[in-house]
Amino acid sequence: MSAANYKTIGVKILKYTGISLVILLALMFITPLIFSDKIKEQVKKTANEKLNGELNYSDAEVSFFTHFPSLTLTLTKFNLNGSAPFQNEKLVSADEIAFGINLSSLVFGESIKVDQIFLSNSLINVKVNEKGEANYNVYKAETETASKEKQSDTGLKLEEIEINNAKLIYDDQSANVHVDAAGFNYLGNGDLSKAIFELHSKLKIENLNIIYENEPYLMNKKVDGDLITKINTNSLSFVFEQNDLFINKLLVDFTGRFDFLKDGYDIDLKLQSSKSNLNDLFTAFPPKYITWLKDTELKGNVDLLLTVKGKYI
């Protein structure tokens, strides 16, 4: 084959590649315009049917480019209030929250499926009062929405949750536990539509504080981890199958079970670390117990096993 033929073939390949890219880009601009009103209306309808809390946002946009290559409906200045008795207080607020739309369901299906959620620069504010009443019960029970769900145009079948730069607060006055995490970043994958599912997660926290009965246990700690958690939404039970966590410099394996009861918790947790550096161990201790650490040289290795088991009623 002559050089001229090779050149002709090369030009054709570049030509068809260019045409394909132009068509693809055109579709990425046109598709949101065609389906924008349909997506906005159906997601709003689903929120009204399935949420008890008051929901507000300033603007909505459908685009491929906000979380490329996903087609997303993005709500800016998003705010969701909690359930009673916290109905006037924020449960989740964010600069933006984006819902990833399943393309095949949009084009070929009778209903639109939401399979991703992206949360950016947000506050997640979980509260429980002294009576054990929580603000996170905003999702309506199946019995209330079963008849509507058959007619609903939108399905929630989450496969991925991504949270970037969140402030997470958990304040439980019934158990006298307070947890807050700044710089909270999370990526979770799993079929969250099932009653029992396995969640694979990556977690990074820039600053974690845990206070129990007004006593600080972890303060200003960094956390980095890979987690595998089995979740039963029927019984609200969590099984921590494999969780490798760095707390500051200390590597620990966190396993066990945590069940929410009607009037408390049922806990069986185990935290262990093998052949860890002794100095790394003390970096994870409460601050008031290690005021001497900065002036002390520690050498050696340590094996650690911590267990917590029983019911808190």
Tab-separated table of C-alpha atoms in Angstrom:
chain	number	residue	atom	x	y	z
A	1	MET	CA	0.000	0.000	0.000
A	2	SER	CA	1.404	3.364	-1.033
A	3	ALA	CA	2.077	6.291	1.258
A	4	ALA	CA	-0.798	8.165	-0.431
A	5	ASN	CA	-3.248	5.399	0.535
A	6	TYR	CA	-2.054	5.428	4.143
A	7	LYS	CA	-2.528	9.189	4.193
A	8	THR	CA	-6.075	8.874	2.775
A	9	ILE	CA	-7.008	6.257	5.398
A	10	GLY	CA	-5.566	8.425	8.155
A	11	VAL	CA	-7.538	11.452	6.985
A	12	LYS	CA	-10.759	9.391	6.898
A	13	ILE	CA	-10.170	8.087	10.438
A	14	LEU	CA	-9.583	11.613	11.723
A	15	LYS	CA	-12.634	12.856	9.827
A	16	TYR	CA	-15.002	10.213	11.204
A	17	THR	CA	-13.523	10.571	14.705
A	18	GLY	CA	-14.089	14.314	14.557
A	19	ILE	CA	-17.662	13.888	13.329
A	20	SER	CA	-18.374	11.373	16.118
A	21	LEU	CA	-17.014	13.742	18.760
A	22	VAL	CA	-19.087	16.628	17.402
A	23	ILE	CA	-22.245	14.463	17.447
A	24	LEU	CA	-21.442	13.273	20.987
A	25	LEU	CA	-20.899	16.826	22.229
A	26	ALA	CA	-24.097	17.946	20.507
A	27	LEU	CA	-26.062	15.175	22.217
A	28	MET	CA	-24.555	16.129	25.581
A	29	PHE	CA	-25.867	19.682	25.114
A	30	ILE	CA	-29.209	18.739	23.532
A	31	THR	CA	-30.241	15.840	25.834
A	32	PRO	CA	-30.475	17.984	29.005
A	33	LEU	CA	-32.527	20.573	27.081
A	34	ILE	CA	-34.972	17.942	25.830
A	35	PHE	CA	-35.466	16.134	29.129
A	36	SER	CA	-34.824	18.967	31.621
A	37	ASP	CA	-38.462	19.762	32.473
A	38	LYS	CA	-39.359	16.064	32.701
A	39	ILE	CA	-36.481	15.317	35.101
A	40	LYS	CA	-37.136	18.339	37.334
A	41	GLU	CA	-40.864	17.682	37.601
A	42	GLN	CA	-40.533	13.968	38.347
A	43	VAL	CA	-37.760	14.346	40.939
A	44	LYS	CA	-39.785	17.076	42.665
A	45	LYS	CA	-42.850	14.803	42.650
A	46	THR	CA	-40.897	11.938	44.220
A	47	ALA	CA	-39.494	14.242	46.935
A	48	ASN	CA	-42.987	15.428	47.841
A	49	GLU	CA	-44.287	11.832	47.986
A	50	LYS	CA	-41.479	10.293	50.026
A	51	LEU	CA	-40.119	13.025	52.296
A	52	ASN	CA	-41.671	14.318	55.513
A	53	GLY	CA	-39.156	17.123	55.979
A	54	GLU	CA	-39.445	20.573	54.380
A	55	LEU	CA	-37.227	20.790	51.273
A	56	ASN	CA	-36.015	24.011	49.619
A	57	TYR	CA	-33.459	25.002	46.954
A	58	SER	CA	-32.687	28.127	44.934
A	59	ASP	CA	-32.129	26.735	41.419
A	60	ALA	CA	-32.089	23.489	39.427
A	61	GLU	CA	-29.917	22.584	36.427
A	62	VAL	CA	-29.653	19.462	34.269
A	63	SER	CA	-26.216	18.867	32.723
A	64	PHE	CA	-23.583	16.309	31.756
A	65	PHE	CA	-20.750	18.628	32.777
A	66	THR	CA	-21.339	19.220	36.496
A	67	HIS	CA	-20.274	15.645	37.361
A	68	PHE	CA	-18.995	14.425	33.989
A	69	PRO	CA	-19.751	11.904	32.517
A	70	SER	CA	-22.930	11.502	34.623
A	71	LEU	CA	-26.127	13.296	33.621
A	72	THR	CA	-27.199	15.056	36.813
A	73	LEU	CA	-29.967	17.232	38.169
A	74	THR	CA	-28.175	19.744	40.417
A	75	LEU	CA	-30.012	21.690	43.118
A	76	THR	CA	-28.146	24.733	44.477
A	77	LYS	CA	-28.508	26.189	47.984
A	78	PHE	CA	-30.211	22.974	49.057
A	79	ASN	CA	-31.859	22.596	52.474
A	80	LEU	CA	-33.806	19.709	54.015
A	81	ASN	CA	-35.290	20.134	57.489
A	82	GLY	CA	-35.544	17.260	59.931
A	83	SER	CA	-38.533	15.315	61.192
A	84	ALA	CA	-40.549	16.267	64.302
A	85	PRO	CA	-39.716	17.579	66.823
A	86	PHE	CA	-36.849	19.126	64.794
A	87	GLN	CA	-38.967	20.173	61.811
A	88	ASN	CA	-37.707	23.775	61.966
A	89	GLU	CA	-34.009	22.824	62.064
A	90	LYS	CA	-31.666	21.770	59.272
A	91	LEU	CA	-30.954	18.103	58.718
A	92	VAL	CA	-28.977	18.515	55.467
A	93	SER	CA	-27.896	21.716	53.771
A	94	ALA	CA	-25.441	22.061	50.894
A	95	ASP	CA	-24.103	24.484	48.322
A	96	GLU	CA	-25.292	21.875	45.854
A	97	ILE	CA	-26.717	18.383	45.735
A	98	ALA	CA	-26.746	16.485	42.431
A	99	PHE	CA	-28.804	13.430	41.479
A	100	GLY	CA	-27.277	11.138	38.844
A	101	ILE	CA	-29.861	10.060	36.242
A	102	ASN	CA	-29.781	6.574	34.713
A	103	LEU	CA	-29.674	7.283	30.972
A	104	SER	CA	-31.315	4.047	29.802
A	105	SER	CA	-34.299	4.669	32.095
A	106	LEU	CA	-34.537	8.263	30.832
A	107	VAL	CA	-34.597	7.326	27.136
A	108	PHE	CA	-36.171	3.857	27.090
A	109	GLY	CA	-37.922	3.381	30.444
A	110	GLU	CA	-41.335	4.402	31.656
A	111	SER	CA	-39.800	5.916	34.790
A	112	ILE	CA	-36.637	7.866	35.583
A	113	LYS	CA	-34.124	6.152	37.872
A	114	VAL	CA	-31.809	8.065	40.196
A	115	ASP	CA	-28.711	5.957	40.881
A	116	GLN	CA	-26.155	8.491	42.204
A	117	ILE	CA	-26.073	11.325	44.733
A	118	PHE	CA	-23.320	13.956	44.928
A	119	LEU	CA	-23.189	16.286	47.933
A	120	SER	CA	-20.785	19.255	47.979
A	121	ASN	CA	-19.839	21.695	50.771
A	122	SER	CA	-22.581	20.496	53.061
A	123	LEU	CA	-23.762	20.312	56.660
A	124	ILE	CA	-25.204	17.004	57.878
A	125	ASN	CA	-26.774	17.695	61.259
A	126	VAL	CA	-28.154	14.601	63.040
A	127	LYS	CA	-29.903	15.177	66.364
A	128	VAL	CA	-31.551	12.992	69.018
A	129	ASN	CA	-33.240	14.576	72.022
A	130	GLU	CA	-33.384	13.269	75.602
A	131	LYS	CA	-36.551	11.279	74.807
A	132	GLY	CA	-34.778	9.447	71.970
A	133	GLU	CA	-36.661	11.337	69.227
A	134	ALA	CA	-34.464	11.792	66.143
A	135	ASN	CA	-34.524	14.296	63.275
A	136	TYR	CA	-33.531	11.831	60.535
A	137	ASN	CA	-36.923	10.107	60.152
A	138	VAL	CA	-37.772	12.120	57.040
A	139	TYR	CA	-38.310	9.196	54.672
A	140	LYS	CA	-41.962	8.160	54.661
A	141	ALA	CA	-42.700	4.562	55.575
A	142	GLU	CA	-43.617	2.141	52.780
A	143	THR	CA	-47.178	1.817	54.049
A	144	GLU	CA	-47.758	5.534	53.515
A	145	THR	CA	-46.481	5.617	49.945
A	146	ALA	CA	-47.075	2.123	48.585
A	147	SER	CA	-50.160	3.131	46.637
A	148	LYS	CA	-48.444	6.222	45.270
A	149	GLU	CA	-45.238	4.370	44.384
A	150	LYS	CA	-47.037	2.254	41.814
A	151	GLN	CA	-47.933	5.445	39.979
A	152	SER	CA	-44.667	7.297	40.613
A	153	ASP	CA	-42.591	8.395	37.628
A	154	THR	CA	-39.289	8.372	39.472
A	155	GLY	CA	-37.394	5.532	41.139
A	156	LEU	CA	-34.600	5.828	43.702
A	157	LYS	CA	-32.109	2.993	43.150
A	158	LEU	CA	-28.880	4.349	44.546
A	159	GLU	CA	-25.599	2.719	43.601
A	160	GLU	CA	-23.197	5.501	44.587
A	161	ILE	CA	-22.994	8.274	47.169
A	162	GLU	CA	-20.241	10.868	47.027
A	163	ILE	CA	-19.813	13.509	49.751
A	164	ASN	CA	-17.163	16.210	49.417
A	165	ASN	CA	-16.079	18.600	52.161
A	166	ALA	CA	-18.944	18.109	54.588
A	167	LYS	CA	-19.382	19.074	58.224
A	168	LEU	CA	-20.980	16.101	60.007
A	169	ILE	CA	-22.571	16.496	63.446
A	170	TYR	CA	-24.165	13.721	65.508
A	171	ASP	CA	-25.595	14.960	68.792
A	172	ASP	CA	-27.445	12.328	70.839
A	173	GLN	CA	-28.666	13.762	74.152
A	174	SER	CA	-30.343	10.486	75.152
A	175	ALA	CA	-26.969	8.696	75.147
A	176	ASN	CA	-24.926	11.823	75.954
A	177	VAL	CA	-22.777	11.313	72.837
A	178	HIS	CA	-21.512	14.073	70.574
A	179	VAL	CA	-19.542	13.489	67.373
A	180	ASP	CA	-18.467	16.122	64.895
A	181	ALA	CA	-16.307	15.680	61.816
A	182	ALA	CA	-14.940	18.522	59.694
A	183	GLY	CA	-13.530	17.938	56.234
A	184	PHE	CA	-15.707	14.839	55.900
A	185	ASN	CA	-15.196	13.133	52.514
A	186	TYR	CA	-16.966	9.913	51.587
A	187	LEU	CA	-17.436	7.653	48.557
A	188	GLY	CA	-19.791	4.667	48.883
A	189	ASN	CA	-20.808	2.045	46.317
A	190	GLY	CA	-23.538	-0.601	46.610
A	191	ASP	CA	-27.140	-1.328	45.683
A	192	LEU	CA	-28.818	0.846	48.294
A	193	SER	CA	-32.283	0.035	46.943
A	194	LYS	CA	-32.222	-3.427	48.545
A	195	ALA	CA	-33.449	-4.063	52.084
A	196	ILE	CA	-30.112	-5.768	52.861
A	197	PHE	CA	-27.047	-4.597	50.973
A	198	GLU	CA	-23.256	-4.399	51.197
A	199	LEU	CA	-21.684	-0.948	51.104
A	200	HIS	CA	-18.065	-0.499	49.993
A	201	SER	CA	-16.750	2.866	51.164
A	202	LYS	CA	-13.743	5.148	51.254
A	203	LEU	CA	-13.672	7.642	54.102
A	204	LYS	CA	-11.431	10.572	54.913
A	205	ILE	CA	-11.933	13.002	57.811
A	206	GLU	CA	-9.630	15.947	58.428
A	207	ASN	CA	-10.761	16.608	61.992
A	208	LEU	CA	-12.775	14.173	64.157
A	209	ASN	CA	-14.025	14.842	67.696
A	210	ILE	CA	-15.873	12.321	69.895
A	211	ILE	CA	-17.244	13.353	73.305
A	212	TYR	CA	-19.057	10.990	75.692
A	213	GLU	CA	-20.691	12.265	78.878
A	214	ASN	CA	-18.840	15.573	78.393
A	215	GLU	CA	-15.502	13.733	78.367
A	216	PRO	CA	-13.416	14.081	75.156
A	217	TYR	CA	-12.157	10.740	73.827
A	218	LEU	CA	-10.952	11.668	70.352
A	219	MET	CA	-10.121	15.296	69.593
A	220	ASN	CA	-8.767	16.789	66.370
A	221	LYS	CA	-7.952	13.373	64.899
A	222	LYS	CA	-7.481	12.578	61.218
A	223	VAL	CA	-9.215	9.442	59.916
A	224	ASP	CA	-8.592	7.598	56.654
A	225	GLY	CA	-10.259	4.280	55.894
A	226	ASP	CA	-11.544	1.603	53.527
A	227	LEU	CA	-14.800	0.087	54.785
A	228	ILE	CA	-17.102	-2.823	53.984
A	229	THR	CA	-20.423	-2.600	55.817
A	230	LYS	CA	-23.505	-4.813	55.530
A	231	ILE	CA	-26.681	-2.836	56.205
A	232	ASN	CA	-30.170	-4.179	56.984
A	233	THR	CA	-32.652	-1.323	56.516
A	234	ASN	CA	-35.581	-3.367	57.856
A	235	SER	CA	-34.065	-3.778	61.316
A	236	LEU	CA	-31.662	-0.799	61.022
A	237	SER	CA	-28.673	-3.036	61.694
A	238	PHE	CA	-25.050	-2.456	60.667
A	239	VAL	CA	-22.455	-5.233	60.384
A	240	PHE	CA	-18.894	-3.947	60.039
A	241	GLU	CA	-17.254	-6.782	58.113
A	242	GLN	CA	-13.931	-5.224	57.165
A	243	ASN	CA	-12.852	-1.734	58.122
A	244	ASP	CA	-9.225	-0.662	57.881
A	245	LEU	CA	-8.848	2.723	59.537
A	246	PHE	CA	-6.003	5.096	60.199
A	247	ILE	CA	-6.656	7.227	63.308
A	248	ASN	CA	-3.901	9.791	63.004
A	249	LYS	CA	-0.971	7.400	62.445
A	250	LEU	CA	-2.477	4.329	64.132
A	251	LEU	CA	-3.763	1.590	61.806
A	252	VAL	CA	-6.697	-0.366	63.299
A	253	ASP	CA	-9.119	-3.048	62.130
A	254	PHE	CA	-12.683	-2.195	63.129
A	255	THR	CA	-15.313	-4.977	63.022
A	256	GLY	CA	-18.559	-5.895	64.751
A	257	ARG	CA	-22.248	-5.048	64.821
A	258	PHE	CA	-24.391	-2.034	65.730
A	259	ASP	CA	-28.199	-2.364	65.971
A	260	PHE	CA	-30.661	0.466	66.578
A	261	LEU	CA	-33.344	-0.611	69.063
A	262	LYS	CA	-36.642	1.110	69.765
A	263	ASP	CA	-35.272	2.529	72.998
A	264	GLY	CA	-31.497	2.392	72.529
A	265	TYR	CA	-28.660	0.435	70.918
A	266	ASP	CA	-27.319	-3.123	70.842
A	267	ILE	CA	-23.544	-3.022	70.365
A	268	ASP	CA	-20.867	-5.650	69.713
A	269	LEU	CA	-17.746	-3.902	68.422
A	270	LYS	CA	-14.103	-4.855	68.231
A	271	LEU	CA	-11.115	-2.653	67.468
A	272	GLN	CA	-7.678	-4.197	67.160
A	273	SER	CA	-4.209	-3.339	65.978
A	274	SER	CA	-1.205	-5.647	65.620
A	275	LYS	CA	2.475	-4.758	65.860
A	276	SER	CA	1.787	-1.046	65.766
A	277	ASN	CA	4.329	1.591	66.627
A	278	LEU	CA	3.963	2.575	70.288
A	279	ASN	CA	4.183	6.286	69.525
A	280	ASP	CA	1.456	5.936	66.851
A	281	LEU	CA	-0.807	4.364	69.472
A	282	PHE	CA	-0.560	7.361	71.780
A	283	THR	CA	-1.345	9.826	68.973
A	284	ALA	CA	-4.895	8.376	69.000
A	285	PHE	CA	-5.405	8.920	72.758
A	286	PRO	CA	-7.570	11.720	74.267
A	287	PRO	CA	-5.534	14.943	74.431
A	288	LYS	CA	-5.650	15.383	78.194
A	289	TYR	CA	-3.854	12.054	78.718
A	290	ILE	CA	-0.919	12.805	76.418
A	291	THR	CA	0.162	16.331	77.311
A	292	TRP	CA	3.595	14.806	77.985
A	293	LEU	CA	3.914	13.111	74.593
A	294	LYS	CA	5.587	15.978	72.740
A	295	ASP	CA	8.461	15.900	75.264
A	296	THR	CA	8.782	12.116	75.354
A	297	GLU	CA	10.535	9.591	73.102
A	298	LEU	CA	8.668	6.292	72.787
A	299	LYS	CA	10.035	3.124	71.193
A	300	GLY	CA	8.569	-0.324	70.695
A	301	ASN	CA	5.576	-2.146	69.214
A	302	VAL	CA	2.175	-2.916	70.679
A	303	ASP	CA	-0.794	-5.221	70.097
A	304	LEU	CA	-4.139	-3.652	70.934
A	305	LEU	CA	-7.596	-5.177	71.425
A	306	LEU	CA	-10.590	-3.078	72.515
A	307	THR	CA	-14.110	-4.528	72.730
A	308	VAL	CA	-17.457	-2.921	73.522
A	309	LYS	CA	-20.456	-5.235	73.942
A	310	GLY	CA	-23.954	-4.899	75.390
A	311	LYS	CA	-27.223	-2.996	75.192
A	312	TYR	CA	-27.635	0.671	75.915
A	313	ILE	CA	-31.288	1.269	76.857
